[in-house]
Short mmCIF file of C-alpha atoms and ligand atoms in Angstrom, two decimals:
data_model
loop_
_atom_site.label_atom_id
_atom_site.label_comp_id
_atom_site.label_asym_id
_atom_site.label_seq_id
_atom_site.Cartn_x
_atom_site.Cartn_y
_atom_site.Cartn_z
CA MET A 7 -4.05 31.21 -14.62
CA PRO A 8 -4.21 28.05 -12.50
CA PRO A 9 -3.91 28.27 -8.74
CA THR A 10 -0.31 28.08 -7.80
CA GLN A 11 0.98 26.38 -4.75
CA SER A 12 4.31 27.28 -3.33
CA LYS A 13 6.36 24.42 -2.02
CA ASP A 14 9.79 24.44 -0.51
CA TYR A 15 11.45 22.12 -2.99
CA TYR A 16 14.89 22.75 -1.55
CA GLY A 17 13.64 21.91 1.90
CA ILE A 18 11.92 18.78 0.60
CA LEU A 19 15.20 17.51 -0.84
CA GLY A 20 17.16 18.84 2.13
CA VAL A 21 19.57 20.90 0.03
CA LYS A 22 20.64 24.53 0.11
CA LYS A 23 19.31 27.04 -2.40
CA THR A 24 22.81 27.23 -3.79
CA ALA A 25 23.00 23.47 -4.34
CA SER A 26 24.64 22.26 -7.53
CA ALA A 27 22.88 19.96 -9.99
CA GLU A 28 25.03 17.16 -8.63
CA ASP A 29 23.98 17.92 -5.01
CA ILE A 30 20.35 17.82 -6.06
CA ARG A 31 20.78 14.58 -7.95
CA LYS A 32 22.50 12.94 -4.96
CA ALA A 33 19.93 14.20 -2.45
CA PHE A 34 17.06 12.95 -4.59
CA ARG A 35 18.61 9.51 -5.09
CA LYS A 36 19.23 9.10 -1.39
CA LEU A 37 15.61 10.02 -0.51
CA ALA A 38 14.19 8.00 -3.40
CA ARG A 39 15.92 4.89 -2.10
CA LYS A 40 14.37 5.47 1.32
CA TYR A 41 10.83 6.27 0.21
CA HIS A 42 10.46 4.24 -2.95
CA PRO A 43 7.10 2.38 -2.96
CA ASP A 44 8.92 -0.90 -3.65
CA VAL A 45 10.82 -0.53 -0.39
CA ASN A 46 7.70 0.50 1.52
CA PRO A 47 4.88 -1.68 0.22
CA GLY A 48 1.46 -0.44 1.30
CA ASP A 49 2.89 2.55 3.14
CA LYS A 50 0.80 5.54 2.07
CA LYS A 51 2.94 8.04 3.95
CA ALA A 52 6.09 6.90 2.17
CA GLU A 53 4.21 7.02 -1.13
CA GLU A 54 3.20 10.64 -0.50
CA LYS A 55 6.74 11.51 0.45
CA PHE A 56 8.05 9.82 -2.69
CA LYS A 57 5.67 11.86 -4.85
CA GLU A 58 6.79 15.01 -3.10
CA ILE A 59 10.52 14.40 -3.61
CA SER A 60 9.90 13.36 -7.23
CA GLU A 61 8.08 16.63 -7.86
CA ALA A 62 10.88 18.62 -6.21
CA ASN A 63 13.47 16.77 -8.28
CA ASP A 64 11.47 17.34 -11.47
CA ILE A 65 11.62 21.10 -10.95
CA LEU A 66 15.09 21.49 -9.47
CA SER A 67 16.89 19.14 -11.85
CA ASP A 68 15.66 21.11 -14.84
CA ASP A 69 17.61 24.35 -15.26
CA LYS A 70 14.75 26.21 -16.91
CA LYS A 71 12.15 25.13 -14.38
CA ARG A 72 14.50 25.77 -11.48
CA LYS A 73 15.14 29.33 -12.69
CA ILE A 74 11.42 30.08 -12.76
CA TYR A 75 10.93 28.48 -9.38
CA ASP A 76 13.82 30.46 -7.89
CA GLN A 77 12.37 33.71 -9.15
CA LEU A 78 8.71 33.19 -8.39
CA GLY A 79 8.69 30.73 -5.52
CA PHE A 80 6.54 28.34 -7.53
CA TYR A 81 6.56 26.72 -10.91
CA SER A 82 3.98 26.58 -13.67
CA ASP A 83 4.34 25.37 -17.27
CA GLN A 84 2.55 28.51 -18.40
CA ILE A 85 5.24 30.89 -17.33
CA ASP A 86 8.11 31.72 -19.59
CA PRO A 87 11.47 32.47 -17.99
CA ALA A 88 11.76 36.01 -19.40
CA GLN A 89 8.45 36.94 -17.85
CA ALA A 90 9.45 35.43 -14.55
CA GLU A 91 12.56 37.54 -14.54
CA ALA A 92 10.63 40.71 -15.22
CA ALA A 93 8.25 39.92 -12.40
CA ALA A 94 11.08 39.14 -10.03
CA ARG A 95 12.56 42.59 -10.63
CA GLY A 96 9.44 43.79 -8.91
CA GLY A 97 7.91 46.15 -11.43
CA TYR A 98 4.46 45.61 -9.99
CA GLY A 99 5.54 44.53 -6.58
CA TYR A 100 4.57 45.97 -3.31
CA ALA A 101 7.27 46.86 -0.84
CA PRO A 102 6.79 45.54 2.67
CA GLY A 103 6.92 47.64 5.81
CA GLY A 104 4.41 49.93 7.47
CA ALA A 105 1.50 48.37 5.68
CA ARG A 106 -1.82 47.61 7.23
CA GLN A 107 -2.64 43.96 7.31
CA GLY A 108 -5.67 42.96 5.34
CA GLY A 109 -7.73 40.21 6.88
CA GLY A 110 -7.91 37.08 4.79
CA GLY A 111 -9.65 33.77 4.98
CA GLN A 112 -8.07 31.12 7.19
CA GLY A 113 -6.21 33.78 9.07
CA VAL A 114 -3.59 34.38 6.42
CA PRO A 115 -2.85 38.10 6.38
CA PHE A 116 -1.75 39.75 3.19
CA ASP A 117 -1.07 43.29 2.15
CA PHE A 118 -3.31 45.26 -0.17
CA GLY A 119 -1.74 48.67 0.47
CA GLY A 120 -0.95 50.68 -2.63
CA PHE A 121 -2.43 48.06 -4.87
CA ASP A 122 -4.37 49.21 -7.90
CA PHE A 123 -6.98 46.65 -8.79
CA ASN A 124 -7.75 48.30 -12.11
CA ASP A 125 -4.15 48.01 -13.06
CA PHE A 126 -4.18 44.44 -12.00
CA ALA A 127 -7.21 43.60 -14.11
CA SER A 128 -5.64 45.14 -17.15
CA GLN A 129 -2.38 43.28 -16.62
CA SER A 130 -3.84 39.93 -15.79
CA GLY A 131 -3.88 38.77 -19.37
CA ALA A 132 -0.13 38.99 -19.61
CA GLY A 133 0.44 35.29 -19.24
CA ARG A 134 -2.24 34.20 -21.70
CA GLN A 135 -4.46 35.35 -24.51
CA GLN A 136 -7.18 37.62 -23.24
CA GLN A 137 -10.50 36.95 -24.91
CA PRO A 138 -12.46 39.94 -26.24
CA GLY A 139 -15.22 41.01 -23.87
CA GLU A 140 -13.75 39.02 -21.02
CA GLY A 141 -14.23 41.89 -18.63
CA GLY A 142 -14.32 40.03 -15.35
CA ALA A 143 -11.33 37.87 -16.13
CA GLY A 144 -8.99 39.91 -13.98
CA TRP A 145 -11.01 39.19 -10.89
CA GLY A 146 -11.13 35.49 -11.62
CA SER A 147 -7.38 35.36 -11.90
CA PHE A 148 -7.06 37.42 -8.79
CA ARG A 149 -9.05 34.91 -6.82
CA ASP A 150 -6.98 32.09 -8.27
CA ILE A 151 -3.82 33.64 -6.97
CA PHE A 152 -5.21 33.99 -3.51
CA SER A 153 -6.71 30.53 -3.37
CA GLY A 154 -3.21 29.31 -4.05
CA ILE A 155 -1.85 31.32 -1.20
CA PHE A 156 -4.55 30.23 1.20
CA ASN A 157 -4.21 26.56 0.37
CA GLN A 158 -0.55 26.79 0.94
CA GLY A 159 -1.04 28.64 4.18
CA GLY A 160 -2.68 25.60 5.72
CA ARG A 161 -0.20 23.13 4.36
CA GLU A 162 2.37 23.25 7.11
CA GLN A 163 -0.09 23.11 9.95
CA ARG A 164 0.67 20.17 12.15
CA GLY A 165 -1.57 18.37 14.50
CA PRO A 166 -2.46 14.79 15.33
CA GLN A 167 -2.27 12.67 12.20
CA ALA A 168 -3.41 9.06 12.15
CA GLY A 169 -0.85 6.43 11.18
CA THR A 170 -1.25 4.47 7.97
CA ASP A 171 -2.16 0.79 7.69
CA LEU A 172 0.38 -1.81 6.69
CA GLU A 173 -0.21 -5.00 4.76
CA TYR A 174 2.08 -8.01 4.61
CA GLN A 175 1.76 -11.48 3.15
CA ALA A 176 2.65 -14.57 5.13
CA GLN A 177 3.25 -18.01 3.67
CA ILE A 178 2.14 -20.72 6.07
CA ASP A 179 2.20 -24.46 5.56
CA PHE A 180 -0.83 -26.59 4.83
CA TRP A 181 -1.16 -28.13 8.28
CA THR A 182 -0.60 -24.92 10.24
CA ALA A 183 -3.51 -23.38 8.36
CA ILE A 184 -5.72 -26.34 9.31
CA ARG A 185 -4.57 -27.01 12.85
CA GLY A 186 -3.77 -23.44 13.79
CA GLY A 187 -0.53 -22.18 15.31
CA THR A 188 1.69 -19.14 15.12
CA THR A 189 3.82 -17.63 12.42
CA ARG A 190 6.60 -15.11 12.82
CA LEU A 191 7.08 -12.29 10.39
CA GLN A 192 9.65 -9.54 10.08
CA ILE A 193 7.96 -6.24 9.38
CA GLN A 194 9.01 -2.63 9.01
CA ARG A 195 6.86 -0.05 10.66
CA GLN A 196 7.02 3.54 11.77
CA GLU A 197 7.04 3.85 15.52
CA VAL A 198 6.57 6.87 17.71
CA CYS A 199 10.00 8.43 18.08
CA PRO A 200 11.35 7.47 21.52
CA THR A 201 13.23 10.76 21.91
CA CYS A 202 10.46 13.30 21.23
CA LYS A 203 7.53 10.95 21.92
CA GLY A 204 6.10 11.82 18.51
CA LYS A 205 6.18 15.58 19.03
CA ALA A 206 8.78 15.92 16.25
CA SER A 207 10.60 18.48 18.39
CA THR A 208 12.50 18.28 21.65
CA GLY A 209 11.38 21.76 22.61
CA GLY A 210 13.13 25.06 22.22
CA SER A 211 13.02 27.05 19.05
CA GLN A 212 15.22 28.44 16.33
CA THR A 213 14.87 31.23 13.82
CA CYS A 214 12.63 30.18 10.94
CA PRO A 215 14.91 29.31 8.00
CA GLU A 216 12.19 30.24 5.51
CA CYS A 217 11.58 33.87 6.52
CA HIS A 218 14.75 34.40 8.57
CA GLY A 219 12.64 35.42 11.53
CA THR A 220 10.56 38.12 9.85
CA GLY A 221 7.37 36.04 9.83
CA GLN A 222 6.64 37.08 6.26
CA VAL A 223 7.64 35.83 2.88
CA THR A 224 7.12 37.34 -0.54
CA GLN A 225 5.14 35.40 -3.04
CA MET A 226 4.68 36.20 -6.68
CA GLY A 227 1.26 35.89 -8.21
CA GLY A 228 1.72 36.31 -11.91
CA ARG A 229 3.51 39.66 -12.12
CA MET A 230 2.33 40.77 -8.69
CA LYS A 231 4.25 40.53 -5.48
CA PHE A 232 2.51 39.78 -2.18
CA ASN A 233 3.74 39.63 1.34
CA ILE A 234 2.15 36.70 3.04
CA GLN A 235 2.48 35.10 6.41
CA CYS A 236 5.35 32.65 6.38
CA PRO A 237 3.82 29.20 5.91
CA ARG A 238 6.70 27.47 7.67
CA CYS A 239 6.43 29.23 11.02
CA GLY A 240 2.88 30.61 10.73
CA GLY A 241 4.20 34.17 11.02
CA THR A 242 5.93 33.72 14.36
CA GLY A 243 9.42 33.87 12.88
CA LYS A 244 10.42 30.87 14.95
CA VAL A 245 10.19 27.15 14.40
CA GLU A 246 10.62 24.39 16.93
CA ASN A 247 13.96 22.61 16.95
CA PRO A 248 13.58 19.36 15.04
CA CYS A 249 14.12 16.24 17.12
CA PRO A 250 17.64 14.91 16.41
CA THR A 251 16.50 11.28 16.45
CA CYS A 252 13.65 11.47 13.94
CA HIS A 253 14.75 14.69 12.18
CA GLY A 254 11.39 16.28 12.87
CA GLU A 255 9.30 13.41 11.51
CA GLY A 256 7.90 12.32 14.87
CA THR A 257 8.35 8.69 13.90
CA VAL A 258 11.24 6.34 13.31
CA THR A 259 11.30 3.24 11.11
CA ARG A 260 11.80 0.00 12.99
CA THR A 261 12.20 -3.57 11.87
CA GLU A 262 10.27 -5.84 14.15
CA GLN A 263 9.42 -9.51 14.60
CA VAL A 264 5.71 -10.02 14.97
CA ASP A 265 4.10 -13.28 16.01
CA PHE A 266 0.69 -13.93 14.53
CA ARG A 267 -1.76 -16.42 15.91
CA ILE A 268 -3.21 -18.53 13.13
CA LYS A 269 -6.68 -19.78 13.93
CA PRO A 270 -7.47 -23.41 13.03
CA GLY A 271 -9.14 -23.51 9.64
CA THR A 272 -7.52 -20.36 8.27
CA ARG A 273 -8.02 -20.17 4.53
CA ASP A 274 -5.77 -19.06 1.71
CA GLY A 275 -6.19 -15.32 1.08
CA GLN A 276 -7.68 -14.64 4.51
CA ARG A 277 -6.73 -11.30 6.09
CA ILE A 278 -5.75 -11.09 9.73
CA ARG A 279 -5.95 -7.68 11.35
CA LEU A 280 -3.76 -6.60 14.21
CA ALA A 281 -5.33 -3.38 15.46
CA GLY A 282 -2.90 -0.59 16.23
CA LYS A 283 0.13 -2.46 14.86
CA GLY A 284 0.41 -0.35 11.71
CA ASN A 285 2.44 2.83 11.39
CA ALA A 286 2.44 5.13 14.39
CA GLY A 287 0.44 8.35 14.23
CA VAL A 288 2.13 11.72 14.51
CA ASP A 289 1.64 14.09 17.43
CA GLY A 290 -0.76 11.84 19.31
CA GLY A 291 -2.63 10.54 16.23
CA ALA A 292 -3.94 6.99 16.42
CA PRO A 293 -1.74 4.27 14.94
CA GLY A 294 -2.82 2.38 11.80
CA ASP A 295 -3.56 -1.33 11.67
CA LEU A 296 -1.41 -4.17 10.45
CA TYR A 297 -2.97 -6.61 8.01
CA LEU A 298 -1.59 -10.01 7.24
CA VAL A 299 -2.74 -11.79 4.10
CA ILE A 300 -2.39 -15.54 4.53
CA ARG A 301 -0.98 -17.65 1.71
CA VAL A 302 -1.42 -21.35 2.40
CA GLY A 303 1.14 -23.70 0.88
CA PRO A 304 0.19 -26.90 -0.97
CA HIS A 305 0.36 -30.50 0.28
CA PRO A 306 1.65 -33.44 -1.77
CA VAL A 307 -1.32 -35.69 -0.88
CA PHE A 308 -4.21 -33.56 0.30
CA THR A 309 -5.93 -30.66 -1.40
CA ARG A 310 -8.25 -28.25 0.28
CA GLN A 311 -11.40 -26.64 -1.04
CA GLY A 312 -12.86 -24.31 1.55
CA ASP A 313 -13.22 -26.46 4.64
CA ASP A 314 -13.29 -29.76 2.73
CA ILE A 315 -10.19 -31.91 2.29
CA HIS A 316 -9.86 -34.03 -0.82
CA VAL A 317 -7.67 -37.11 -0.88
CA PRO A 318 -7.26 -39.71 -3.64
CA THR A 319 -7.07 -43.16 -1.94
CA PRO A 320 -5.92 -46.46 -3.47
CA VAL A 321 -8.34 -49.37 -2.78
CA THR A 322 -7.72 -52.99 -3.85
CA ASP A 323 -10.07 -54.48 -6.41
CA SER A 324 -11.33 -57.16 -3.98
CA ALA A 325 -12.01 -54.59 -1.24
CA ALA A 326 -13.92 -52.44 -3.72
CA ALA A 327 -15.88 -55.41 -5.12
CA LEU A 328 -16.75 -57.04 -1.82
CA GLY A 329 -16.97 -53.87 0.26
CA SER A 330 -14.80 -53.25 3.28
CA LYS A 331 -13.84 -50.85 6.04
CA LEU A 332 -10.65 -48.83 5.68
CA ALA A 333 -8.75 -47.15 8.49
CA LEU A 334 -7.64 -43.74 7.20
CA THR A 335 -5.42 -41.10 8.69
CA ILE A 336 -7.10 -37.76 8.91
CA PHE A 337 -5.46 -34.60 10.12
CA ASP A 338 -6.50 -35.00 13.75
CA GLY A 339 -6.36 -38.75 14.17
CA ARG A 340 -7.76 -41.81 12.44
CA ALA A 341 -11.17 -42.49 10.96
CA GLN A 342 -12.94 -45.46 9.46
CA LEU A 343 -14.21 -45.28 5.90
CA LYS A 344 -16.86 -47.75 4.74
CA ILE A 345 -16.32 -48.90 1.16
CA PRO A 346 -19.66 -50.16 -0.17
CA PRO A 347 -19.64 -53.38 -2.31
CA GLY A 348 -19.22 -52.60 -6.01
CA THR A 349 -17.40 -49.29 -5.52
CA GLN A 350 -15.91 -48.02 -8.77
CA SER A 351 -12.66 -46.24 -9.46
CA GLY A 352 -13.08 -42.43 -9.31
CA GLN A 353 -16.08 -42.65 -7.02
CA LYS A 354 -16.08 -40.04 -4.26
CA LEU A 355 -16.90 -41.12 -0.72
CA ARG A 356 -17.71 -38.41 1.75
CA MET A 357 -16.68 -38.59 5.41
CA ARG A 358 -18.95 -36.06 7.03
CA GLU A 359 -17.40 -33.56 9.41
CA ARG A 360 -13.94 -35.07 9.14
CA GLY A 361 -12.52 -32.06 7.31
CA VAL A 362 -11.22 -28.70 8.43
CA PRO A 363 -12.73 -26.96 11.47
CA SER A 364 -14.38 -23.73 10.37
CA SER A 365 -12.41 -20.64 11.38
CA ALA A 366 -15.65 -18.68 11.41
CA ASP A 367 -17.76 -21.08 13.49
CA ASP A 368 -16.17 -23.41 16.07
CA SER A 369 -19.08 -25.82 15.95
CA LYS A 370 -18.75 -26.45 12.22
CA ARG A 371 -16.36 -28.66 10.33
CA GLY A 372 -15.91 -29.50 6.66
CA ASP A 373 -15.88 -33.01 5.15
CA GLU A 374 -13.09 -35.27 4.03
CA ILE A 375 -13.76 -36.49 0.52
CA VAL A 376 -12.05 -39.70 -0.58
CA THR A 377 -11.65 -40.35 -4.30
CA VAL A 378 -11.38 -44.12 -4.82
CA ASP A 379 -8.46 -45.26 -6.93
CA ILE A 380 -8.79 -49.02 -7.56
CA THR A 381 -5.56 -50.97 -7.82
CA VAL A 382 -5.18 -54.11 -9.95
CA PRO A 383 -3.20 -57.01 -8.39
CA LYS A 384 0.03 -58.04 -10.12
CA VAL A 385 -0.62 -61.76 -10.19
CA GLN A 386 2.50 -64.01 -10.10
CA ASP A 387 1.42 -67.44 -8.90
CA GLU A 388 -0.58 -70.05 -10.84
CA ARG A 389 -3.21 -70.49 -8.15
CA SER A 390 -4.24 -66.79 -8.27
CA LYS A 391 -4.32 -66.80 -12.08
CA GLU A 392 -6.59 -69.86 -12.00
CA ILE A 393 -8.97 -68.16 -9.59
CA LEU A 394 -9.12 -65.03 -11.76
CA ARG A 395 -9.79 -67.03 -14.93
CA GLU A 396 -12.62 -68.81 -13.15
CA PHE A 397 -13.89 -65.46 -11.85
CA ALA A 398 -13.93 -64.11 -15.43
CA LYS A 399 -15.95 -67.06 -16.63
CA LEU A 400 -18.50 -66.46 -13.88
CA ASN A 401 -18.71 -62.74 -14.73
CA PRO A 402 -18.76 -62.49 -18.51
CA GLU A 403 -20.12 -58.93 -18.68
CA ASN A 404 -18.42 -56.49 -21.00
CA PRO A 405 -17.63 -53.18 -19.18
CA ARG A 406 -17.43 -51.33 -22.53
CA GLU A 407 -20.97 -52.30 -23.54
CA ALA A 408 -22.55 -49.13 -22.14
CA MET A 409 -19.88 -47.02 -23.84
CA TRP A 410 -20.39 -48.60 -27.31
CA ALA A 411 -24.12 -48.19 -26.94
CA LYS A 412 -23.60 -44.42 -26.95
CA VAL A 413 -21.34 -44.41 -30.01
ZN1 ZN B 518 8.93 31.79 8.91
ZN1 ZN B 519 11.82 12.49 17.45
#
């Protein structure tokens, strides 16, 4: 028998125990829309919540499963409904009242009074095939039942819980990434509830809805019935009034504009961390962090590789042949590029430290790399044509010679 864990599926979906299938379906859809991972990207708390409501819906929307859950207070695939019914009638149960309280681990009291362990051991195989010679099996199952109860006992305990981290992507343009600047982003985050200051309650108490003030609930373990301390109120019979603003969550979801400072030289894919700007913690827990993943947009002329900027640059044939100095625009002003005589098309000329300032080290800067693209003049007048013909006669070399030599 696997450990069973009792969860308040009705409470999770916020419906009454008498809720119709339609009520359950509606409640689940409403919560699913709120906590769906697609609506809360990167929000672990919402993800957990979504799993929880999905599990509750899985059990409560299925008539057979719901019946078992209603009778036993938990659900397991290994239980058949007829057996659950028999157990719920209390054939092996123990009636509460006047019993001594047995001490249990983690301070969860349970009753042993009037309980026959031998009987238990002999009955423990009811839900499965008992293997021959499996003498100690009853005790194993017994422990399983209690581990389930103990785990569950600690489930509702509240205390400071750290907030989760958030991650968003921000598209910034090419120049903002290089020069630095700010970008504004709309984010959704959980903030400490302004009404209860994260305490989840505004003080005062009400009768515990789980145990109706008795401090004890009955849990079925297989065909056995146990009285355990109410997990909702910890046995006090009272729970704190939930805060009306946050409905007992301690946090509220807010949409917020956040301005991020973009350092000069920020690269595509870089993560910026804003400490403490993630989801708020609960009951005094530290807030999570907010991460921004930078996506740098392209530029029609320049391309960036790390801190180097590449730019294809047209150069006239005469300037490339004779050599010259070109005035080029770089991102933070102008720079002179020396074209050596005899420069060929496709040749890369490096302008040292004229690229992007390093975001990691202020004293460093990348290079600007110019790829020469030689332009051919469109000759119209006779005089120019004459000069070019003469030039060709003076320079009879065949540029394809080297290529044919390799064929
Ligand atoms: Zn209670
Ligand atoms: Zn509140």
